[in-house]
Short mmCIF file of C-alpha atoms in Angstrom, two decimals:
data_model
loop_
_atom_site.label_atom_id
_atom_site.label_comp_id
_atom_site.label_asym_id
_atom_site.label_seq_id
_atom_site.Cartn_x
_atom_site.Cartn_y
_atom_site.Cartn_z
CA ILE A 728 0.04 -0.19 -0.22
CA ASP A 729 1.39 3.26 -1.41
CA LEU A 730 -1.05 5.35 0.24
CA VAL A 731 -3.86 5.69 2.78
CA VAL A 732 -6.47 8.33 3.02
CA PHE A 733 -8.28 8.66 6.72
CA VAL A 734 -11.78 10.76 6.28
CA GLY A 735 -13.43 11.31 9.37
CA GLU A 736 -13.57 12.66 12.71
CA ARG A 737 -13.09 8.53 14.12
CA MET A 738 -10.03 7.53 10.92
CA SER A 739 -8.18 10.55 12.16
CA ARG A 740 -7.88 9.28 15.35
CA ALA A 741 -7.04 5.83 14.29
CA ALA A 742 -4.82 7.08 11.84
CA PRO A 743 -1.48 7.33 14.04
CA HIS A 744 -1.70 3.86 14.10
CA TYR A 745 -1.73 2.56 10.96
CA ASN A 746 1.55 2.01 9.24
CA ASN A 747 1.72 -0.04 6.43
CA ALA A 748 1.88 3.12 4.01
CA SER A 749 4.09 5.19 2.80
CA GLU A 750 1.97 8.01 3.43
CA THR A 751 -1.35 8.79 4.59
CA ILE A 752 -4.03 11.98 3.65
CA VAL A 753 -5.72 12.10 6.71
CA SER A 754 -8.97 14.17 6.90
CA GLY A 755 -11.35 15.58 9.24
CA VAL A 756 -13.75 15.91 6.35
CA ARG A 757 -13.27 14.58 2.71
CA GLU A 758 -14.01 18.04 0.32
CA GLY A 759 -10.30 18.72 -0.32
CA VAL A 760 -9.29 15.01 0.02
CA ALA A 761 -8.83 14.44 -3.49
CA GLU A 762 -6.79 17.83 -4.44
CA LYS A 763 -4.28 16.53 -2.05
CA LEU A 764 -4.26 12.57 -3.95
CA LEU A 765 -4.58 14.33 -7.80
CA ALA A 766 -1.23 16.23 -5.48
CA TRP A 767 -0.18 12.79 -4.59
CA LEU A 768 -0.63 10.29 -6.49
CA GLN A 769 0.96 8.51 -9.17
CA LYS A 770 0.04 5.81 -12.40
CA GLY A 771 0.39 1.91 -10.22
CA ASP A 772 -0.09 3.62 -6.84
CA THR A 773 -1.84 1.59 -4.27
CA VAL A 774 -4.25 3.08 -2.22
CA LEU A 775 -6.53 2.59 1.32
CA PHE A 776 -9.52 4.96 1.95
CA LYS A 777 -10.97 4.32 5.36
CA GLY A 778 -13.69 6.64 7.04
CA SER A 779 -17.38 5.69 7.43
CA ARG A 780 -20.35 5.23 4.96
CA GLY A 781 -21.48 8.92 6.78
CA SER A 782 -18.30 10.14 5.21
CA ARG A 783 -19.55 9.58 1.87
CA MET A 784 -15.73 8.39 0.43
CA GLU A 785 -17.74 7.76 -2.94
CA SER A 786 -17.72 11.18 -3.93
CA ILE A 787 -13.84 11.35 -3.31
CA LEU A 788 -13.26 9.08 -6.04
CA GLU A 789 -15.72 10.26 -8.01
CA GLU A 790 -13.94 13.64 -7.93
CA LEU A 791 -10.47 12.23 -8.91
CA LYS A 792 -12.56 9.35 -12.22
CA GLU A 793 -13.95 12.82 -13.39
CA THR A 794 -11.09 15.14 -12.87
CA LEU A 795 -8.63 12.10 -14.38
CA CYS A 796 -11.31 11.08 -17.56
CA SER A 797 -11.01 14.83 -18.55
CA THR A 798 -7.27 15.41 -18.21
CA HIS A 799 -5.92 12.08 -20.21
CA SER A 800 -9.21 12.39 -22.66
#
């Protein structure tokens, strides 16, 4: 795993206990996470997302997908 993304208040408290990734992104809210990921990601990276269903993690993936598809089309 190259990067772990922790989103949400509870996940931000759990992040310091996870040390199996090269890098981590920790955010109490999902807004702005996609921008951080876009600045960091490289082709072939493996990313683990950790957050509750209530934090709507899928919106981060949708934003990434839209941005990456528009820049590569």
